[in-house]
C-alpha atoms as an extended CHARMM CRD file, in Angstrom:
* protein
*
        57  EXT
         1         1  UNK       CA             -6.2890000000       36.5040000000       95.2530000000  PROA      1               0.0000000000
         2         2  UNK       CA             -3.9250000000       36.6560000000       92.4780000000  PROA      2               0.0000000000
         3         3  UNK       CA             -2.8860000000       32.9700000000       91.3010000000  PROA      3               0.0000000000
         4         4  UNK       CA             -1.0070000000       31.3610000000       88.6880000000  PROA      4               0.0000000000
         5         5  UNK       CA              1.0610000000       32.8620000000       86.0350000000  PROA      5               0.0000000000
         6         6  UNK       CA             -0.0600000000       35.9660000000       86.8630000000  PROA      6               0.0000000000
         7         7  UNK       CA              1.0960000000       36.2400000000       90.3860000000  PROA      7               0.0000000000
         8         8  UNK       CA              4.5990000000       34.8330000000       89.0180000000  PROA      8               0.0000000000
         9         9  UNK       CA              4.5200000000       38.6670000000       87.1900000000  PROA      9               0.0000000000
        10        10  UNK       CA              3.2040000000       40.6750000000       89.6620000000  PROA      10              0.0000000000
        11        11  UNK       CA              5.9720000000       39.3530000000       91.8860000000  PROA      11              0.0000000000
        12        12  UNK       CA              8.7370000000       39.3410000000       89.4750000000  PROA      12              0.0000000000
        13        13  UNK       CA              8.0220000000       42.8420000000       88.4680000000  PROA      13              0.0000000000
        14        14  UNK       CA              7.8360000000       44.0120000000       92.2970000000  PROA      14              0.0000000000
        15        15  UNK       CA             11.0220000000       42.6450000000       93.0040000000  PROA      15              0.0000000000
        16        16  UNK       CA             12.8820000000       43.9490000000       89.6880000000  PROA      16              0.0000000000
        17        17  UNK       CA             12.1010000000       47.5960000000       90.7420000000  PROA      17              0.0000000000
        18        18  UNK       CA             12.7960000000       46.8510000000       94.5790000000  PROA      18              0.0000000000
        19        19  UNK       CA             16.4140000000       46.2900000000       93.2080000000  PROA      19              0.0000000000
        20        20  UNK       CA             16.4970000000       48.9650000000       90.6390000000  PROA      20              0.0000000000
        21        21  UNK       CA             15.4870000000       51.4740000000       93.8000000000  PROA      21              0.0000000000
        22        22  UNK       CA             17.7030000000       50.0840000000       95.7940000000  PROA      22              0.0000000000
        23        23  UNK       CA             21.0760000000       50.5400000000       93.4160000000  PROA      23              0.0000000000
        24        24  UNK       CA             20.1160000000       53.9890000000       92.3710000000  PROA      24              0.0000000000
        25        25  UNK       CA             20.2180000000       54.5300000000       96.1030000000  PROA      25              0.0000000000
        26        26  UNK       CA             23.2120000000       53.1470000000       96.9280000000  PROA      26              0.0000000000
        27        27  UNK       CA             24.6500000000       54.5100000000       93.3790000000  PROA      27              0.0000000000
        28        28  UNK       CA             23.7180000000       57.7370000000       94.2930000000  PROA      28              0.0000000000
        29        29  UNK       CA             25.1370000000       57.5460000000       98.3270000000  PROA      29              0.0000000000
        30        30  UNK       CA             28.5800000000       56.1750000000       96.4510000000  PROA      30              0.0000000000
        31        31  UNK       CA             28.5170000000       59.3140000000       94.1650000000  PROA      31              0.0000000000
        32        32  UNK       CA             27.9210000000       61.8060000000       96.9580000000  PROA      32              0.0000000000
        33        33  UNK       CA             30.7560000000       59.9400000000       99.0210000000  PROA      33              0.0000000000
        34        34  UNK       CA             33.0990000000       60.1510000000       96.3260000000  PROA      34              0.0000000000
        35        35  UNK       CA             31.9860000000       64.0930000000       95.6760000000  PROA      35              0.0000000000
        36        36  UNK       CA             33.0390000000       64.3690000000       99.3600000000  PROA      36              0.0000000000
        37        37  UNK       CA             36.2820000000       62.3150000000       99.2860000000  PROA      37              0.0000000000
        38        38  UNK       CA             37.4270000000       64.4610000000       96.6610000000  PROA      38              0.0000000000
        39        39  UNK       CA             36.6380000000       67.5590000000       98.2090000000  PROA      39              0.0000000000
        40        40  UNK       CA             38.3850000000       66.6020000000      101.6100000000  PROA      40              0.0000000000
        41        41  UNK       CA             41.6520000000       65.3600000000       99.6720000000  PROA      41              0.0000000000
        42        42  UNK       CA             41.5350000000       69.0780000000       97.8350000000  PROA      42              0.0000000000
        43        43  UNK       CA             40.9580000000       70.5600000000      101.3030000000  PROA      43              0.0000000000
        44        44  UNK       CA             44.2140000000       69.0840000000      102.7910000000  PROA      44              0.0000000000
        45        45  UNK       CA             46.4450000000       69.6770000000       99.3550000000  PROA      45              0.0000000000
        46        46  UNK       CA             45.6160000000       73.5020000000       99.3490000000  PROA      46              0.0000000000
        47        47  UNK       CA             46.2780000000       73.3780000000      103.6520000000  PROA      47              0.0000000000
        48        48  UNK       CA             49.9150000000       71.1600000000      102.9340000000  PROA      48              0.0000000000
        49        49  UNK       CA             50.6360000000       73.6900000000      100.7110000000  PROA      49              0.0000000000
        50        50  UNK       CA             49.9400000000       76.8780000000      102.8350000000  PROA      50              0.0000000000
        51        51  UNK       CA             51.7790000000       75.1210000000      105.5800000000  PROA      51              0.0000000000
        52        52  UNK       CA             55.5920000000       76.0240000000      105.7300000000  PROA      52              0.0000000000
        53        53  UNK       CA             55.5130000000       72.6180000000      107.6020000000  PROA      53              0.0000000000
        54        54  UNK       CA             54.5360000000       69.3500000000      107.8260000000  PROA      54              0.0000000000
        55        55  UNK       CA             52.1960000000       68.5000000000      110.3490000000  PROA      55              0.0000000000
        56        56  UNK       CA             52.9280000000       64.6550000000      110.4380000000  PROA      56              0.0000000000
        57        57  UNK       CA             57.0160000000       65.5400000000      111.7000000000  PROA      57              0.0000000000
């Protein structure tokens, strides 16, 4: 059983890159969503623009 000082490490050090794995994950989920976003919003500027119309009227 780890005790003392050096279970105060071994704990500290487990939970530091728990975190950094976690916001790299969710950093990478927010990048791929934003890719997306961006890519829809282009999508529906280049279809408004074919469009003699507006849809929403």
């Amino acid at each position: 059983m780890i005790r003392g000082w050096t279970a105060v490490i071994v704990f500290t050090t487990l939970a530091v890159v728990t975190m950094i794995g976690v916001n790299v994950r969710m950093w990478r989920r927010m990048k791929a969503a934003t890719a997306a976003a961006k890519a829809e919003a282009e999508r529906e500027a280049i279809d408004a623009k074919e469009e003699p119309y507006s849809r929403s009227a």
